[in-house]
Amino acid sequence: MIGGQLVARYLMRFQVAANLADVERAEVIARSVLRLVSDTAGAYARLGVVYLTQHKFAAAYAAARRAVAWNPRNQGALGVLFDASVAIGRYGVAESTLSRLTPGRLPHQLRLAHMLTMRGRIDGAYHALDHACRQLALAQVSPQAVAWCLTELAKVQHAREGEPSAAALYRRALDVQPGYRAALEGLADLAYARGDWVEAGRLFQRIAAEAHPDLYLRLAEVHRALGEQGVAERWERAFLCVARAPGAEALYAHPLALYYAGRPLTLDTALAIARRDVARRPAVESYDVLSWVLFRRRDLAQALAMSDRAQSWGAPSPTIEYHRARILYALGRASEAAALLRRALARPSLLEPHVLWDLRALRTAAG
């Protein structure tokens, strides 16, 4: 009991302060109590949550499977198994696991919303997640848990109704938990997408931390847009220092591969990272990153094949559709590409940062 409480406390501290030492302590405790507790399923489920927080997805999947083996009805264990299955691209396992969660209970509501989002059923996802947020608020759980739910709801609402509605929910999350990092990041992303570089930089600066080096890249891009090249280069070096550290590649493979793919001299490095990531984590996002790297290398046939894999399950994101449109244009399939591009650009703020920069470069080249 005490061990589980300590794990939860360290994870909450990590979410607030982004201090890697907290999640490392949580892992040590979660592993140490495995043989000491009577609730073995719960102990392995907690360990799985720690691994998910660290982006150790294969380890999280293994821990979740052990938890469910000990107690096939443990809702927490089933929830972690769902999360880990999605993370490593085992979507069939995720679907079957969702069917084993008890309808109406919070673990089911949260995963149902996630599944509906991935399937492109945004209205259903919004209502399922809104119900979950209301359940959390009524249960008088920690403000941080409610803020997390509202932040996830904001992401769904962004796709459903647009930027103003999403921003309102991010601000609600900050009212519940002042300074909540994920809500600040959401507002920063919206400012970044609309080109409000000063506001984006101010918000990203508040939450920049070694545990999230992708934010260092955002700050580099913001300062480059502001014409502050020296500051931008310092943030890039900070990103590379963390993302290229021994053992770090698995944690930051996507931003690292995309960073190298944006530079002609490091395309081979980008390809190696993206291929290793697919081997570790054959999820649609990993195949999509690989497709973009291959496109940047002008290996168009392979890029299209990987794009096919990225679209093999669920509803493709605007970024996935943009990548595919660029590949199809390069292959001379302009009519197919145009239809995809119209959908991808319908709400540019949903596109990932490297796509926004690619669009900017195309507009500059076109004069």
Short mmCIF file of C-alpha atoms in Angstrom, two decimals:
data_model
loop_
_atom_site.label_atom_id
_atom_site.label_comp_id
_atom_site.label_asym_id
_atom_site.label_seq_id
_atom_site.Cartn_x
_atom_site.Cartn_y
_atom_site.Cartn_z
CA MET A 1 0.00 0.00 0.00
CA ILE A 2 2.69 2.49 1.03
CA GLY A 3 4.82 1.54 -1.97
CA GLY A 4 1.93 2.16 -4.34
CA GLN A 5 1.24 5.54 -2.75
CA LEU A 6 4.89 6.53 -3.11
CA VAL A 7 4.90 5.53 -6.78
CA ALA A 8 1.77 7.60 -7.39
CA ARG A 9 3.24 10.56 -5.53
CA TYR A 10 6.49 10.51 -7.51
CA LEU A 11 4.60 10.25 -10.79
CA MET A 12 2.42 13.22 -9.83
CA ARG A 13 5.52 15.20 -8.93
CA PHE A 14 7.03 14.32 -12.29
CA GLN A 15 3.95 15.59 -14.12
CA VAL A 16 4.14 18.88 -12.23
CA ALA A 17 7.89 19.54 -12.25
CA ALA A 18 9.20 17.27 -15.07
CA ASN A 19 12.12 16.17 -12.91
CA LEU A 20 13.43 12.88 -14.30
CA ALA A 21 14.68 11.87 -10.85
CA ASP A 22 11.07 11.53 -9.69
CA VAL A 23 10.08 8.99 -12.33
CA GLU A 24 13.36 7.12 -11.78
CA ARG A 25 12.54 6.87 -8.06
CA ALA A 26 9.04 5.70 -8.96
CA GLU A 27 10.52 2.88 -11.05
CA VAL A 28 12.87 1.78 -8.27
CA ILE A 29 10.01 1.62 -5.77
CA ALA A 30 7.58 -0.04 -8.19
CA ARG A 31 10.11 -2.78 -8.94
CA SER A 32 11.14 -3.25 -5.31
CA VAL A 33 7.62 -3.96 -4.03
CA LEU A 34 6.67 -6.59 -6.62
CA ARG A 35 7.46 -9.50 -4.29
CA LEU A 36 6.24 -7.81 -1.14
CA VAL A 37 2.60 -7.03 -1.92
CA SER A 38 -0.47 -9.23 -1.99
CA ASP A 39 -1.97 -7.37 -4.97
CA THR A 40 0.51 -8.58 -7.57
CA ALA A 41 -1.69 -7.48 -10.47
CA GLY A 42 -1.89 -3.95 -9.08
CA ALA A 43 1.87 -3.86 -8.52
CA TYR A 44 2.65 -4.85 -12.11
CA ALA A 45 0.04 -2.37 -13.37
CA ARG A 46 1.76 0.43 -11.43
CA LEU A 47 5.10 -0.62 -12.89
CA GLY A 48 3.52 -0.53 -16.34
CA VAL A 49 2.36 3.04 -15.73
CA VAL A 50 5.91 4.03 -14.76
CA TYR A 51 7.28 2.44 -17.92
CA LEU A 52 4.68 4.25 -20.05
CA THR A 53 5.69 7.53 -18.44
CA GLN A 54 9.31 6.77 -19.41
CA HIS A 55 8.29 5.75 -22.96
CA LYS A 56 9.58 2.24 -22.28
CA PHE A 57 6.66 0.86 -24.23
CA ALA A 58 7.77 -2.74 -24.69
CA ALA A 59 8.51 -3.03 -20.97
CA ALA A 60 5.13 -1.46 -20.18
CA TYR A 61 3.40 -4.00 -22.41
CA ALA A 62 5.19 -6.90 -20.71
CA ALA A 63 4.34 -5.58 -17.23
CA ALA A 64 0.70 -5.06 -18.19
CA ARG A 65 0.41 -8.58 -19.57
CA ARG A 66 1.79 -9.98 -16.32
CA ALA A 67 -0.68 -7.87 -14.36
CA VAL A 68 -3.62 -9.15 -16.39
CA ALA A 69 -2.33 -12.73 -16.11
CA TRP A 70 -2.46 -12.39 -12.31
CA ASN A 71 -5.94 -10.85 -12.33
CA PRO A 72 -7.81 -10.80 -15.66
CA ARG A 73 -10.51 -8.52 -14.20
CA ASN A 74 -8.28 -5.86 -12.71
CA GLN A 75 -9.48 -2.67 -14.38
CA GLY A 76 -6.26 -0.77 -13.77
CA ALA A 77 -4.20 -3.58 -15.29
CA LEU A 78 -6.48 -3.79 -18.33
CA GLY A 79 -6.24 -0.03 -18.77
CA VAL A 80 -2.44 -0.16 -18.78
CA LEU A 81 -2.51 -3.07 -21.23
CA PHE A 82 -4.70 -1.00 -23.56
CA ASP A 83 -2.37 1.99 -23.34
CA ALA A 84 0.77 -0.06 -23.90
CA SER A 85 -0.80 -1.99 -26.79
CA VAL A 86 -1.66 1.25 -28.58
CA ALA A 87 1.83 2.62 -27.95
CA ILE A 88 3.57 -0.34 -29.60
CA GLY A 89 1.06 -0.74 -32.42
CA ARG A 90 -0.72 -3.88 -31.20
CA TYR A 91 -4.12 -2.51 -32.07
CA GLY A 92 -5.90 -5.85 -32.08
CA VAL A 93 -4.84 -6.41 -28.47
CA ALA A 94 -6.02 -2.89 -27.62
CA GLU A 95 -9.44 -3.55 -29.16
CA SER A 96 -9.90 -6.84 -27.34
CA THR A 97 -8.71 -5.28 -24.08
CA LEU A 98 -11.23 -2.45 -24.40
CA SER A 99 -14.01 -5.02 -24.64
CA ARG A 100 -12.89 -6.47 -21.28
CA LEU A 101 -13.07 -3.16 -19.43
CA THR A 102 -16.30 -2.53 -17.52
CA PRO A 103 -18.54 -0.08 -19.43
CA GLY A 104 -19.33 3.12 -17.58
CA ARG A 105 -16.36 2.92 -15.25
CA LEU A 106 -13.61 5.48 -15.55
CA PRO A 107 -10.89 3.18 -17.02
CA HIS A 108 -13.33 2.21 -19.77
CA GLN A 109 -14.49 5.76 -20.46
CA LEU A 110 -10.94 7.06 -20.88
CA ARG A 111 -9.86 4.25 -23.21
CA LEU A 112 -13.12 4.37 -25.17
CA ALA A 113 -12.48 8.06 -25.84
CA HIS A 114 -8.94 7.24 -26.99
CA MET A 115 -10.15 4.48 -29.30
CA LEU A 116 -12.87 6.66 -30.80
CA THR A 117 -10.32 9.44 -31.41
CA MET A 118 -7.99 7.04 -33.20
CA ARG A 119 -10.92 5.82 -35.28
CA GLY A 120 -11.79 9.38 -36.27
CA ARG A 121 -15.11 9.39 -34.39
CA ILE A 122 -14.45 12.74 -32.78
CA ASP A 123 -17.96 13.54 -31.51
CA GLY A 124 -18.18 10.20 -29.72
CA ALA A 125 -14.71 10.67 -28.29
CA TYR A 126 -15.62 14.12 -26.99
CA HIS A 127 -18.74 12.93 -25.21
CA ALA A 128 -17.01 9.89 -23.68
CA LEU A 129 -14.14 12.01 -22.40
CA ASP A 130 -16.41 14.82 -21.20
CA HIS A 131 -18.31 12.24 -19.17
CA ALA A 132 -15.04 10.94 -17.71
CA CYS A 133 -13.95 14.46 -16.74
CA ARG A 134 -17.27 15.01 -14.97
CA GLN A 135 -16.83 11.71 -13.12
CA LEU A 136 -13.38 12.78 -11.96
CA ALA A 137 -14.63 16.17 -10.79
CA LEU A 138 -17.53 14.61 -8.85
CA ALA A 139 -15.19 12.06 -7.27
CA GLN A 140 -13.18 14.96 -5.81
CA VAL A 141 -9.90 13.41 -6.90
CA SER A 142 -6.71 15.45 -7.10
CA PRO A 143 -6.94 18.69 -9.13
CA GLN A 144 -4.10 17.36 -11.25
CA ALA A 145 -6.21 14.41 -12.44
CA VAL A 146 -9.07 16.71 -13.43
CA ALA A 147 -6.64 19.07 -15.20
CA TRP A 148 -5.19 16.12 -17.11
CA CYS A 149 -8.66 15.07 -18.26
CA LEU A 150 -9.60 18.60 -19.34
CA THR A 151 -6.34 18.87 -21.27
CA GLU A 152 -7.07 15.63 -23.11
CA LEU A 153 -10.60 16.91 -23.77
CA ALA A 154 -9.11 20.10 -25.21
CA LYS A 155 -7.12 18.08 -27.74
CA VAL A 156 -10.29 16.34 -28.92
CA GLN A 157 -12.20 19.62 -28.99
CA HIS A 158 -9.43 21.17 -31.09
CA ALA A 159 -10.14 18.64 -33.84
CA ARG A 160 -13.89 18.89 -33.30
CA GLU A 161 -14.56 22.64 -33.10
CA GLY A 162 -11.28 24.48 -33.47
CA GLU A 163 -8.74 26.58 -31.65
CA PRO A 164 -10.94 28.88 -29.49
CA SER A 165 -12.84 25.99 -27.92
CA ALA A 166 -9.61 24.11 -27.26
CA ALA A 167 -7.99 27.18 -25.71
CA ALA A 168 -10.98 27.63 -23.39
CA LEU A 169 -10.57 24.07 -22.10
CA TYR A 170 -6.83 24.50 -21.61
CA ARG A 171 -7.60 27.58 -19.52
CA ARG A 172 -10.16 25.62 -17.51
CA ALA A 173 -7.47 23.06 -16.77
CA LEU A 174 -5.20 25.85 -15.56
CA ASP A 175 -7.99 27.16 -13.33
CA VAL A 176 -8.24 23.71 -11.76
CA GLN A 177 -4.46 23.20 -11.47
CA PRO A 178 -2.51 26.46 -11.88
CA GLY A 179 0.68 26.00 -13.86
CA TYR A 180 -0.37 22.59 -15.21
CA ARG A 181 2.33 21.82 -17.77
CA ALA A 182 0.28 19.97 -20.39
CA ALA A 183 -2.29 22.78 -20.53
CA LEU A 184 0.44 25.38 -20.93
CA GLU A 185 1.93 23.27 -23.71
CA GLY A 186 -1.45 23.12 -25.43
CA LEU A 187 -1.74 26.91 -25.37
CA ALA A 188 1.86 27.21 -26.56
CA ASP A 189 1.14 24.87 -29.48
CA LEU A 190 -1.85 26.99 -30.51
CA ALA A 191 0.26 30.17 -30.37
CA TYR A 192 3.00 28.44 -32.38
CA ALA A 193 0.55 27.31 -35.06
CA ARG A 194 -0.82 30.82 -35.57
CA GLY A 195 2.69 32.30 -35.72
CA ASP A 196 2.49 34.21 -32.44
CA TRP A 197 6.16 33.57 -31.76
CA VAL A 198 6.49 35.81 -28.71
CA GLU A 199 3.58 34.16 -26.90
CA ALA A 200 4.66 30.67 -27.96
CA GLY A 201 8.19 31.33 -26.74
CA ARG A 202 6.95 32.71 -23.42
CA LEU A 203 4.82 29.63 -22.76
CA PHE A 204 7.37 27.06 -23.95
CA GLN A 205 10.02 28.73 -21.80
CA ARG A 206 7.85 28.17 -18.72
CA ILE A 207 7.73 24.41 -19.24
CA ALA A 208 11.05 23.64 -20.95
CA ALA A 209 12.74 20.76 -19.14
CA GLU A 210 15.21 17.98 -19.86
CA ALA A 211 12.44 15.40 -19.54
CA HIS A 212 10.75 16.91 -22.62
CA PRO A 213 13.56 17.90 -25.01
CA ASP A 214 11.15 18.30 -27.91
CA LEU A 215 10.22 21.60 -26.25
CA TYR A 216 13.82 22.69 -26.72
CA LEU A 217 13.27 22.23 -30.45
CA ARG A 218 10.10 24.31 -30.32
CA LEU A 219 12.06 27.08 -28.61
CA ALA A 220 14.78 26.82 -31.25
CA GLU A 221 12.18 27.20 -34.00
CA VAL A 222 10.52 30.12 -32.22
CA HIS A 223 13.80 32.00 -31.85
CA ARG A 224 14.72 31.26 -35.46
CA ALA A 225 11.39 32.73 -36.56
CA LEU A 226 12.18 35.80 -34.45
CA GLY A 227 15.55 36.15 -36.19
CA GLU A 228 17.55 35.16 -33.10
CA GLN A 229 19.81 32.58 -34.73
CA GLY A 230 22.33 32.29 -31.90
CA VAL A 231 19.63 31.58 -29.32
CA ALA A 232 18.01 29.07 -31.68
CA GLU A 233 21.29 27.19 -32.06
CA ARG A 234 21.74 27.00 -28.29
CA TRP A 235 18.31 25.41 -27.91
CA GLU A 236 19.10 22.95 -30.71
CA ARG A 237 22.30 21.93 -28.94
CA ALA A 238 20.32 21.45 -25.73
CA PHE A 239 17.90 19.16 -27.58
CA LEU A 240 20.67 17.08 -29.13
CA CYS A 241 22.51 16.80 -25.81
CA VAL A 242 19.48 15.08 -24.28
CA ALA A 243 18.13 13.16 -27.29
CA ARG A 244 21.52 11.73 -28.32
CA ALA A 245 22.59 10.68 -24.83
CA PRO A 246 23.32 6.95 -24.39
CA GLY A 247 20.06 5.01 -24.21
CA ALA A 248 17.92 8.04 -25.06
CA GLU A 249 17.12 7.32 -28.70
CA ALA A 250 14.18 5.04 -27.94
CA LEU A 251 12.58 7.83 -25.90
CA TYR A 252 12.97 10.61 -28.45
CA ALA A 253 13.20 8.78 -31.78
CA HIS A 254 10.40 10.69 -33.51
CA PRO A 255 11.59 14.26 -32.88
CA LEU A 256 15.20 13.19 -33.42
CA ALA A 257 14.48 11.53 -36.79
CA LEU A 258 12.39 14.50 -37.92
CA TYR A 259 15.13 16.91 -36.85
CA TYR A 260 17.75 15.08 -38.89
CA ALA A 261 15.35 14.66 -41.82
CA GLY A 262 15.14 18.43 -42.11
CA ARG A 263 18.86 18.67 -42.92
CA PRO A 264 20.31 17.26 -46.18
CA LEU A 265 23.60 16.16 -44.59
CA THR A 266 21.93 14.04 -41.90
CA LEU A 267 19.31 12.17 -43.91
CA ASP A 268 21.14 8.85 -43.49
CA THR A 269 21.13 9.34 -39.72
CA ALA A 270 17.41 10.14 -39.81
CA LEU A 271 16.72 6.96 -41.78
CA ALA A 272 18.68 4.77 -39.37
CA ILE A 273 16.84 6.21 -36.37
CA ALA A 274 13.42 5.87 -38.01
CA ARG A 275 14.07 2.25 -39.04
CA ARG A 276 15.20 1.32 -35.54
CA ASP A 277 12.09 2.97 -34.13
CA VAL A 278 9.79 0.95 -36.39
CA ALA A 279 11.57 -2.22 -35.27
CA ARG A 280 11.01 -1.30 -31.62
CA ARG A 281 7.56 0.18 -31.97
CA PRO A 282 5.64 -0.70 -35.15
CA ALA A 283 2.88 1.85 -34.55
CA VAL A 284 1.27 3.98 -37.25
CA GLU A 285 3.15 7.07 -36.02
CA SER A 286 6.48 5.29 -36.42
CA TYR A 287 5.69 4.20 -39.98
CA ASP A 288 4.58 7.74 -40.75
CA VAL A 289 7.87 9.25 -39.54
CA LEU A 290 9.75 6.68 -41.61
CA SER A 291 7.66 7.55 -44.68
CA TRP A 292 8.57 11.23 -44.29
CA VAL A 293 12.27 10.48 -43.88
CA LEU A 294 12.19 8.33 -47.02
CA PHE A 295 10.36 11.11 -48.89
CA ARG A 296 13.03 13.58 -47.86
CA ARG A 297 15.63 11.16 -49.26
CA ARG A 298 13.58 10.94 -52.49
CA ASP A 299 13.10 7.21 -52.02
CA LEU A 300 9.53 7.64 -53.15
CA ALA A 301 8.42 4.04 -53.70
CA GLN A 302 9.52 3.04 -50.21
CA ALA A 303 8.04 6.24 -48.79
CA LEU A 304 4.65 5.35 -50.26
CA ALA A 305 4.89 1.79 -48.93
CA MET A 306 5.54 3.10 -45.43
CA SER A 307 2.71 5.60 -45.83
CA ASP A 308 0.45 2.66 -46.66
CA ARG A 309 1.50 1.08 -43.36
CA ALA A 310 0.84 4.34 -41.52
CA GLN A 311 -2.72 4.30 -42.89
CA SER A 312 -3.33 0.62 -42.22
CA TRP A 313 -5.24 1.20 -38.98
CA GLY A 314 -7.45 3.97 -37.66
CA ALA A 315 -8.19 7.39 -39.12
CA PRO A 316 -5.06 9.15 -40.40
CA SER A 317 -4.10 12.40 -38.71
CA PRO A 318 -3.75 15.62 -40.75
CA THR A 319 0.03 15.20 -40.55
CA ILE A 320 -0.13 11.65 -41.94
CA GLU A 321 -2.35 12.89 -44.77
CA TYR A 322 -0.01 15.78 -45.50
CA HIS A 323 2.99 13.45 -45.69
CA ARG A 324 1.12 11.15 -48.06
CA ALA A 325 0.00 14.07 -50.23
CA ARG A 326 3.59 15.25 -50.62
CA ILE A 327 4.70 11.73 -51.57
CA LEU A 328 1.89 11.35 -54.12
CA TYR A 329 2.67 14.74 -55.69
CA ALA A 330 6.30 13.70 -56.06
CA LEU A 331 5.15 10.49 -57.76
CA GLY A 332 3.04 12.46 -60.25
CA ARG A 333 -0.32 11.46 -58.74
CA ALA A 334 -1.52 15.04 -58.43
CA SER A 335 -5.29 14.50 -58.26
CA GLU A 336 -5.02 12.03 -55.37
CA ALA A 337 -2.57 14.32 -53.63
CA ALA A 338 -4.77 17.40 -54.00
CA ALA A 339 -7.73 15.76 -52.27
CA LEU A 340 -5.55 14.67 -49.35
CA LEU A 341 -3.92 18.07 -49.11
CA ARG A 342 -7.27 19.86 -48.90
CA ARG A 343 -8.23 17.70 -45.92
CA ALA A 344 -4.85 18.06 -44.24
CA LEU A 345 -4.87 21.86 -44.57
CA ALA A 346 -8.48 22.33 -43.46
CA ARG A 347 -7.23 23.18 -39.97
CA PRO A 348 -3.49 23.92 -40.10
CA SER A 349 -3.17 24.20 -36.32
CA LEU A 350 -3.62 20.41 -36.13
CA LEU A 351 -0.45 19.85 -38.15
CA GLU A 352 2.81 18.98 -36.42
CA PRO A 353 5.53 21.66 -36.26
CA HIS A 354 7.80 20.22 -38.96
CA VAL A 355 4.86 20.29 -41.38
CA LEU A 356 4.19 23.96 -40.61
CA TRP A 357 7.84 24.68 -41.41
CA ASP A 358 7.65 22.63 -44.60
CA LEU A 359 4.62 24.67 -45.67
CA ARG A 360 6.47 27.87 -44.87
CA ALA A 361 9.43 26.75 -47.00
CA LEU A 362 7.14 25.86 -49.91
CA ARG A 363 5.45 29.27 -49.77
CA THR A 364 8.83 31.01 -49.67
CA ALA A 365 10.05 29.00 -52.67
CA ALA A 366 6.87 29.83 -54.58
CA GLY A 367 7.48 33.54 -53.97
#
